[in-house]
Structures are given as C-alpha cells and as structure tokens.
Coordinates of C-alpha atoms in Angstrom, one line a residue:
X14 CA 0.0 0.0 0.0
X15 CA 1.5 3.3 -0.7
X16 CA 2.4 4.8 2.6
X17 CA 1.1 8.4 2.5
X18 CA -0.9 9.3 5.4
X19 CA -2.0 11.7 7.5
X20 CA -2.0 10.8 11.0
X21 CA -4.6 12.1 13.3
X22 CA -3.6 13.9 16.5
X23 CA -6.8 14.0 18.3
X24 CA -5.6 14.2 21.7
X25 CA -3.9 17.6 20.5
X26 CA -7.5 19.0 19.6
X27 CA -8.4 18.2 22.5
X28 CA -5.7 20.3 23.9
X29 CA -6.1 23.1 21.7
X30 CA -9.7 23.9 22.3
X31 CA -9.3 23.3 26.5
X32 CA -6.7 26.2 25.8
X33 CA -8.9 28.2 23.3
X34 CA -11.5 27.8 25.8
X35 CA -9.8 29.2 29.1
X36 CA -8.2 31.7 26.7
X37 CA -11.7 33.2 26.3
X38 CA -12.9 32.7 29.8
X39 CA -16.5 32.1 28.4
X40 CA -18.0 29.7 25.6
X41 CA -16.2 28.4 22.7
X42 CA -17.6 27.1 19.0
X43 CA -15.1 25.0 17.5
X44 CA -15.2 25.3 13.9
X45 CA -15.2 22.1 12.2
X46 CA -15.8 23.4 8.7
X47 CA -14.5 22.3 6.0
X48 CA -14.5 18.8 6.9
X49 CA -13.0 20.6 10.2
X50 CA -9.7 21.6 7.8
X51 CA -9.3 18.5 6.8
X52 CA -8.8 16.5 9.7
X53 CA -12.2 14.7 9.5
X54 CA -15.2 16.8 10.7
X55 CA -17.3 13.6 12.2
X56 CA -14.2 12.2 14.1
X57 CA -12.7 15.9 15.6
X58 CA -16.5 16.5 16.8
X59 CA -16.8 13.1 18.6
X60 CA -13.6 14.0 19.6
X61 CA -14.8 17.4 21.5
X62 CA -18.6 15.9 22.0
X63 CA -19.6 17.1 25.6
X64 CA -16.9 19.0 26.5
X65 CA -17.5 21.6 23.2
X66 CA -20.1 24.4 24.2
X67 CA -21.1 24.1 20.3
X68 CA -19.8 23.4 16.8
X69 CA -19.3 25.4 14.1
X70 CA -20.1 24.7 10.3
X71 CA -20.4 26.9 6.7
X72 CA -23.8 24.9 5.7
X73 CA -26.8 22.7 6.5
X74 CA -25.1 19.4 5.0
X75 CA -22.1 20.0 7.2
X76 CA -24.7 19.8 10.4
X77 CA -26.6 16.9 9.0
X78 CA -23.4 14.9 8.7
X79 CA -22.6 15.9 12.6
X80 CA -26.2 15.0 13.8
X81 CA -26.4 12.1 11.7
X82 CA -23.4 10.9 13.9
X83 CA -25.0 11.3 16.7
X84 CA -23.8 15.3 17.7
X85 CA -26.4 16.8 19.6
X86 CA -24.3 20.3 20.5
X87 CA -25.7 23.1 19.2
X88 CA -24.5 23.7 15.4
X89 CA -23.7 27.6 14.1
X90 CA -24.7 27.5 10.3
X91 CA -21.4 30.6 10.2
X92 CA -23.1 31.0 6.4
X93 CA -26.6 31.4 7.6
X94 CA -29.5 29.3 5.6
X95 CA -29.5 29.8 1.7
X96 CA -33.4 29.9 0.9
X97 CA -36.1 30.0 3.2
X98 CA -36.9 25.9 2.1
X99 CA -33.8 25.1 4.7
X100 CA -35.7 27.0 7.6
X101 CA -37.8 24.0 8.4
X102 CA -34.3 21.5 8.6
X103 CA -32.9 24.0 10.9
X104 CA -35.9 23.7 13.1
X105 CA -36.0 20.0 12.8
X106 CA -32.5 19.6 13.9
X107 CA -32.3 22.6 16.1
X108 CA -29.4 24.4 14.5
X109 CA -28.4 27.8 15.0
X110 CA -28.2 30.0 12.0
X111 CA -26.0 32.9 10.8
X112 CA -28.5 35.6 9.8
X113 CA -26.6 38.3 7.8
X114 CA -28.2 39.7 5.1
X115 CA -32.1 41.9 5.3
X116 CA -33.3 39.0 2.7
X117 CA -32.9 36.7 5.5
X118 CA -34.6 39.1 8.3
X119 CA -37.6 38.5 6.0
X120 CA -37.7 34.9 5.4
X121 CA -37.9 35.0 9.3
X122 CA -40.4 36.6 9.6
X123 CA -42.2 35.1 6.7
X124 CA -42.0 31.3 8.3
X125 CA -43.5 31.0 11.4
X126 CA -41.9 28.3 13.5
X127 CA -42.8 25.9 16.3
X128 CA -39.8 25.5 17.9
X129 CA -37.7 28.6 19.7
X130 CA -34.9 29.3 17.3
X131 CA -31.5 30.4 18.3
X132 CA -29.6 33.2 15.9
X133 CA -27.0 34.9 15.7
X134 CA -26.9 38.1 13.6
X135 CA -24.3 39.4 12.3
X136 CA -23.0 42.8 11.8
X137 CA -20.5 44.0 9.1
X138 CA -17.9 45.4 11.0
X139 CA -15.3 46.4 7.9
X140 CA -14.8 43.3 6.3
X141 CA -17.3 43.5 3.7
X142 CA -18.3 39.9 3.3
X143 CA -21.2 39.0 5.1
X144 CA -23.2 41.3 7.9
X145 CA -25.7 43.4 8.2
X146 CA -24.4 47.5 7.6
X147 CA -24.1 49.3 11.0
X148 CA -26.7 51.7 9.5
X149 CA -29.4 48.4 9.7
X150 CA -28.2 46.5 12.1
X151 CA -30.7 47.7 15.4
X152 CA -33.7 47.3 13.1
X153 CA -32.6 44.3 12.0
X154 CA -31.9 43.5 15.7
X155 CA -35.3 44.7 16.8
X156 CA -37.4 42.7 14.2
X157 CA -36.0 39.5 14.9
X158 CA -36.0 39.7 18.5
X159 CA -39.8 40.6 18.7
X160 CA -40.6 37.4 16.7
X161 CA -42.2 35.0 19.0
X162 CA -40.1 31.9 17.9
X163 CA -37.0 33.5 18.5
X164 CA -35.8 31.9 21.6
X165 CA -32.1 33.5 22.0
X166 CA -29.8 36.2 20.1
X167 CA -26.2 36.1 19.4
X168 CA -24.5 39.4 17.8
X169 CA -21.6 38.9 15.7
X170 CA -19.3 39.8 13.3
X171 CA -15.6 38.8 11.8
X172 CA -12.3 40.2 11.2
X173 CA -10.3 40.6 8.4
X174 CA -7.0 41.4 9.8
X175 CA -6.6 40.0 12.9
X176 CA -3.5 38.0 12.2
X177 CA -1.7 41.5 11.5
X178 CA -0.7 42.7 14.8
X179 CA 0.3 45.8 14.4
X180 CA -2.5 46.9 11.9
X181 CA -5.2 49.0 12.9
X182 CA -8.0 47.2 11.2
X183 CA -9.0 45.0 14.1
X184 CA -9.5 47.8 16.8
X185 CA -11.2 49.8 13.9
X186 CA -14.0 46.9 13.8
X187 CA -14.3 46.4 17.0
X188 CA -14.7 50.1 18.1
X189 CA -17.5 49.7 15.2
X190 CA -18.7 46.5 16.8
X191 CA -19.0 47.8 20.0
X192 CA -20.7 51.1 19.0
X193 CA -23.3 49.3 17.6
X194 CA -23.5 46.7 21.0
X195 CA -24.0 49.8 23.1
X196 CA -27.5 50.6 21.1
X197 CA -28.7 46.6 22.0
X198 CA -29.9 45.7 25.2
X199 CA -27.6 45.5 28.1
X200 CA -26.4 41.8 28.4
X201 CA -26.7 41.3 25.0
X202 CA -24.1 37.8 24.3
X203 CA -21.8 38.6 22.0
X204 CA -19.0 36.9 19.9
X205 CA -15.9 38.2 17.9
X206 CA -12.9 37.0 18.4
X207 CA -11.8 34.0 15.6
X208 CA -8.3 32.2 16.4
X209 CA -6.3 35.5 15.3
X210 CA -7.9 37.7 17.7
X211 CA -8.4 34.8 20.9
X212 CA -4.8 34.8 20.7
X213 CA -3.3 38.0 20.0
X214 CA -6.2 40.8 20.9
X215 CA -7.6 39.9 24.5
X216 CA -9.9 43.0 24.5
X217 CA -12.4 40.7 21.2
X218 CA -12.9 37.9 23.7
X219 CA -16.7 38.1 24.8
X220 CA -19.2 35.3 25.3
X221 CA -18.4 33.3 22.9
X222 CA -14.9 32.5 20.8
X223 CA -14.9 31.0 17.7
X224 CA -11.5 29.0 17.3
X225 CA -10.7 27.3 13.7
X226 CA -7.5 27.0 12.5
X227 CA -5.9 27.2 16.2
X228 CA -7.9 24.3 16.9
X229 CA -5.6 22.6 14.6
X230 CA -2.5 23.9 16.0
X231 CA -1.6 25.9 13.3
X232 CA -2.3 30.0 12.7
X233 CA -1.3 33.0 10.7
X234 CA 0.0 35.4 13.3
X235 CA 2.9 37.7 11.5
X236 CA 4.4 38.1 14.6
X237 CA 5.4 36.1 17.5
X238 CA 2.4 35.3 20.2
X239 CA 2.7 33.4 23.2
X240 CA -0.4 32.2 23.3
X241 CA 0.4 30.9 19.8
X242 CA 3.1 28.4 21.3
X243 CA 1.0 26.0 23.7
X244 CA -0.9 25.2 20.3
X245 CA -0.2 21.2 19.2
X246 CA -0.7 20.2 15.5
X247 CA -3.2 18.0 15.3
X248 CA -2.1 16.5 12.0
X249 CA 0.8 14.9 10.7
X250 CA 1.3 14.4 7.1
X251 CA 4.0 11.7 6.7
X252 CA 5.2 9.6 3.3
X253 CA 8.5 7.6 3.0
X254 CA 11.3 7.4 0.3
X255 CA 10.4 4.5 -2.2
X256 CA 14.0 4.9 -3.9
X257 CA 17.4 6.8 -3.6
X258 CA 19.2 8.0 -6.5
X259 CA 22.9 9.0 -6.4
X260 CA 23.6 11.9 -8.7
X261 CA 26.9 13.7 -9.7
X262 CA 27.3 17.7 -9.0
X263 CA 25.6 19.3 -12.4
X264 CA 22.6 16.8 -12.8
X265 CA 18.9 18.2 -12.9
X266 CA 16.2 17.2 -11.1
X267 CA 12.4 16.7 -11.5
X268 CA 10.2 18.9 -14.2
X269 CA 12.2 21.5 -16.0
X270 CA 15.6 21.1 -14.5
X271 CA 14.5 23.4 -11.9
X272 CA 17.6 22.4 -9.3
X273 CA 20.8 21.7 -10.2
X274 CA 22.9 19.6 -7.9
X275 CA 25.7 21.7 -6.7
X276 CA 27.8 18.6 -5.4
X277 CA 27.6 14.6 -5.4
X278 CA 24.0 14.4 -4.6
X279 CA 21.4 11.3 -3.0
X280 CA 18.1 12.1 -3.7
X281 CA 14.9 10.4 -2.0
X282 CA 12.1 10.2 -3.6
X283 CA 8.9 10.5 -1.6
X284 CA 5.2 9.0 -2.6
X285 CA 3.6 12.4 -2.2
X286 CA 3.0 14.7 -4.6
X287 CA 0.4 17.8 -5.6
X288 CA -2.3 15.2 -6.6
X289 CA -2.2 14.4 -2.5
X290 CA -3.0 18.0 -1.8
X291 CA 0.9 19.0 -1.0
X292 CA 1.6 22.6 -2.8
X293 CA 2.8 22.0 -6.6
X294 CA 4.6 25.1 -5.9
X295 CA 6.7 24.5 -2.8
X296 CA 10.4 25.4 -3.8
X297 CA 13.6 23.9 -3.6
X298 CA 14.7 24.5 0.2
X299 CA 10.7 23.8 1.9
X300 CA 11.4 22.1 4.8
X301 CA 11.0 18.7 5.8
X302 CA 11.9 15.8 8.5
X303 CA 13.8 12.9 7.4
X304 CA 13.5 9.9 10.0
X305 CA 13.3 12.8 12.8
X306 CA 16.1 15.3 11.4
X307 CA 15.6 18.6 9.4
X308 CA 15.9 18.4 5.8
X309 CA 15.3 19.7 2.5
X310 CA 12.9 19.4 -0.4
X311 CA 14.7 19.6 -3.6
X312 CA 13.2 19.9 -7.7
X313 CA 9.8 20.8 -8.6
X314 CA 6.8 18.7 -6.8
X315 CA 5.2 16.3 -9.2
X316 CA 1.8 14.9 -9.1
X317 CA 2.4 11.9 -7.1
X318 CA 6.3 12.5 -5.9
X319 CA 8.6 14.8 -4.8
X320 CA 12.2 14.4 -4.4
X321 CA 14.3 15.7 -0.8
X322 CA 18.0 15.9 -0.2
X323 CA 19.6 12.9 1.6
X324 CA 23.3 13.6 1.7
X325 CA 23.5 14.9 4.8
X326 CA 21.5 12.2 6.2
X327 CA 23.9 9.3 5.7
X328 CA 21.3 6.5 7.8
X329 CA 18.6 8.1 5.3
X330 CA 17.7 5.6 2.7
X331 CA 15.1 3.5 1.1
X332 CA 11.9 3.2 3.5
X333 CA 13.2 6.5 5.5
X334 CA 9.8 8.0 7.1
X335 CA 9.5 11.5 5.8
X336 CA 7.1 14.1 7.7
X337 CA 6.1 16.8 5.6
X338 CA 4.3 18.5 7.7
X339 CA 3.1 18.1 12.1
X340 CA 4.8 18.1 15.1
X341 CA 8.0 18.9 14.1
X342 CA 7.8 21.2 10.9
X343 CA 4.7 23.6 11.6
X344 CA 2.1 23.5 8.4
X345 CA 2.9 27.4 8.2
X346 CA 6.4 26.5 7.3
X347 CA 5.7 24.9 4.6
X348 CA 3.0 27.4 3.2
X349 CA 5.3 30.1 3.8
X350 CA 8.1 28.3 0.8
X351 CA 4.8 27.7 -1.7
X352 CA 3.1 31.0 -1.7
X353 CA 0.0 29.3 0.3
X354 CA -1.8 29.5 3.6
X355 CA -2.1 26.5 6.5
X356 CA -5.9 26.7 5.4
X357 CA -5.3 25.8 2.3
X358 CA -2.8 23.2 2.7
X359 CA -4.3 21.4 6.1
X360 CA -8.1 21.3 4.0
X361 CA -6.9 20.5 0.6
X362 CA -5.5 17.2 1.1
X363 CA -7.0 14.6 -1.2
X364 CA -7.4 10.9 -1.2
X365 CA -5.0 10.6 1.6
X366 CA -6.2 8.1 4.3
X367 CA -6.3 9.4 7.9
X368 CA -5.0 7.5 10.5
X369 CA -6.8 8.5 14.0
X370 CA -4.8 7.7 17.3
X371 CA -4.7 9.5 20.3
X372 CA -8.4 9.8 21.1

C-alpha cells in the first residue's frame, strides 16, 4: 500500500480547544468546517462531543453529517441558511443559523416556527463579506428579536485582519462593533474573536470564541504570540522514500531542471505529490523531516512524488519516514516556501487516508 498518510492527532484538539476555551474565559464554537480543515469533521467532533459548548459549520449538509453521527451540541450555520426551504431542517435539527443579510430578516419573519430558534446576527464590522451594515443592524436586531419563535440572540461579526498585529484594522471593527452593542440591550451575548484575535487581541474575547485554524495547531499570526506556542498540531502528514538515486554535481532534477545539484547528490524520492494536496509550488529549500532530522525538499513537486536531499542524512535511505508537515515542521512553514496558507494546505489534502490515534 502506498504509505502516504496523514496521521490524526486527536488528543492535540483536544488540547487546543481546553486552551482556546480558558483563553476566552467564556463559551467556545469549535469550527469544524470544511470537513473541520481537513482533519475529518465527524471524528474531531466526537472527539470534542460534551466538552465543546457548540460546533461550528459553513452549511446545512455539514450539520446533518454531525447529527447524523450522533452530535447533539448546538450547530452555528457561520453562512446562515441559503433559501427559506432550509428553515424547516434547521428547526427539525435545532441548529443555529447565521442571519446576515435583510433577505434573511424577511424569510424569518415570513415562516412562522414551532420551535424557539437560536440566531445569531451578524453585523458587518469592515470586512465587507457577510453582515448586516451598521446603518441596519438595530432594526434588523429589533425585528427579529420581537418574533415569538426566537428563543435567543447572538450578535456577531468577523475580522479581516486580525493575524496582522500591528495593523489598525481590528481595533477599527471592533470600536464599530461595540458602538453598535452599546445601542442593544444590556447583556446582550456577543462573539468576535476568531483564532487570530483569541490569541493575539484579549480585549475581542466576549461570550463566545470561535476557534478554527488554532484548533488545529496551526495559525497566521505575522508576529510572534505566546499564546500561539501551547498550540499542538493536530495532523501529521507523513510519506516515506520508495527509492534513492545518487547523482553527480551538475545533474537536474524533477520537471524542467528546476535544481541543479551543486555537489555529489542522493536524492529520496517520496510518494507524495500535488495530486495528494501537497503545494505544486513548494520550492527547492521547503522544509521537511527525514527519520526525525531537518531536511530539505529539492526539484519541482510532481503529481504523485517529490524528491528531498539525503546527503547529509547518511542513515537516510530506502523506507526512510519522511514528515512533511506536524509536530516537528509547523504547516505554516511549509506554506510560507509555496506562496500558500495553512488553510489551504491542512483542508486541501486529497485521497489521503487518515489514521486516528490518540483519542
């Protein structure tokens, strides 16, 4: 069997939401979107089930997936309900949508319900994506709260900038954010801070927290955060050299020649490649771990292989475990050499099997 995998940490998630969740001194959603990053939505939430104060999730199929395996947490819907057709899932399974548009104010009020509902409305603090405009918000706030099947309200919104420390954008929105609280009842729960901001800006932790990527063990800070270091990756993505070739100095390697051996050369070469979901663009120099030391990656990425340096690693040889990525070679490390993020990296893997252990 070809022996790419990507091995499961789940005792580190574990770890990394206790800490989101002291970090925020209140409630915490972990965000299992995105088939939680890639890590395997139904096994991270079984994973968190009954300690997690809820889960979060982009759509309706994501929740059914979680109820279906028995998850019985409240469910965010972070991308709200699509048509007013899904309103009567949402009551059936009593999830909690995202209401951020005025269309959506009216399909509320449009479709009575049985059931109290739970929302949480969002406000468009500067980030221009989803949210209601500062200008609407109260109204908004007002009509949905005098509905008689809304049980409970959330206000929300999301930053765009949070991993930039030393950018203004973050206390911009939440100055806005908190102008808008003020006109809302007093007590109103609120929730702002994403991984980003639970780390690095203390003053966006409210009711709730909404760690993703941290969950994980990865994030995007651009500068260092010591909140940032108790974080654990969750997910290791390993391979192993399937054959060593010995090159003299002057010989190019992979698609295009891209690297030239400078000196008598072994090179591994690993069964991983971009068809996996490893970046097709990581350079020659991306770090990686061969059979626990530092090494390089070498030539251009091809769809199922990739080819690392083993002369300095004279034990190295045939059915040496490579780790590409995990707990000794953060995910950011390795986006940082292929012009990509951890999010795109950690949820773009493809058809490779995850191994759980740890739970």
């Amino acid at each position: 069997m070809r022996p790419t995998r990507a091995r499961i940490h789940l005792d580190a998630l574990r770890h990394n939401y206790r800490h989101a969740r002291a970090l925020g001194g209140g409630k915490a959603l972990a965000v299992v979107k995105a088939d939680a990053y890639g890590h395997g939505a139904v096994a991270c939430a079984r994973t968190l089930d009954g300690e997690a104060d809820g889960f979060g999730v982009a759509c309706m199929e994501e929740a059914l997936e979680l109820r279906e395996a028995g998850i019985r947490a409240p469910i965010v819907l972070l991308e709200g309900f699509f048509d007013a057709g899904e309103l009567p899932l949402i009551e059936r399974h009593a999830l909690w949508p995202v209401v951020a548009s005025p269309w959506q104010v009216k399909a509320l009020e449009r479709h009575p319900l049985q059931h109290p509902l739970q929302v949480w409305l969002k406000l468009d603090s500067g980030m221009h994506r989803l949210g209601l405009a500062p200008g609407e918000y109260l109204d908004a706030w007002n009509r949905v709260r005098a509905l008689p099947w809304i049980g409970g309200m959330v206000a929300m919104t999301h930053f765009s900038r949070a991993d930039e420390l030393g950018h203004p954008g973050t206390s911009d929105q939440l100055a806005t954010f908190d102008a808008t609280l003020a006109r809302l009842p007093p007590g109103t729960p609120a929730s702002v801070a994403n991984s980003a901001a639970l780390m690095a800006w203390p003053r966006t932790r409210r009711d709730w927290v909404r760690p993703g990527l941290m969950l994980y063990g990865a994030h995007t800070l651009d500068a260092p955060c010591a909140e940032a270091e108790a974080l654990r990756a969750v997910m290791a993505l390993e391979s192993k050299v399937i054959a060593v070739r010995e090159l003299a100095a002057g010989e190019p390697i992979g698609y295009g020649g891209a690297f030239v051996t400078t000196r008598p050369t072994r090179v591994g070469v690993v069964a991983a490649g971009y068809a996996d979901g490893y970046p097709q663009y990581a350079t020659s120099g991306t770090p990686v771990v061969i059979d626990g030391r530092a090494g390089e990656l070498i030539g251009r990425v091809s769809m199922d292989m990739l080819t690392v340096d083993l002369t300095d690693h004279p034990g190295a040889g045939l059915g040496s475990d490579i780790e590409l990525w995990g707990p000794r070679l953060p995910v950011a490390d390795v986006a940082a050499h292929s012009g990509n993020s951890p999010y795109r990296l950690l949820a773009g893997l493809k058809r490779v099997p995850r191994v759980e252990c740890g739970n």
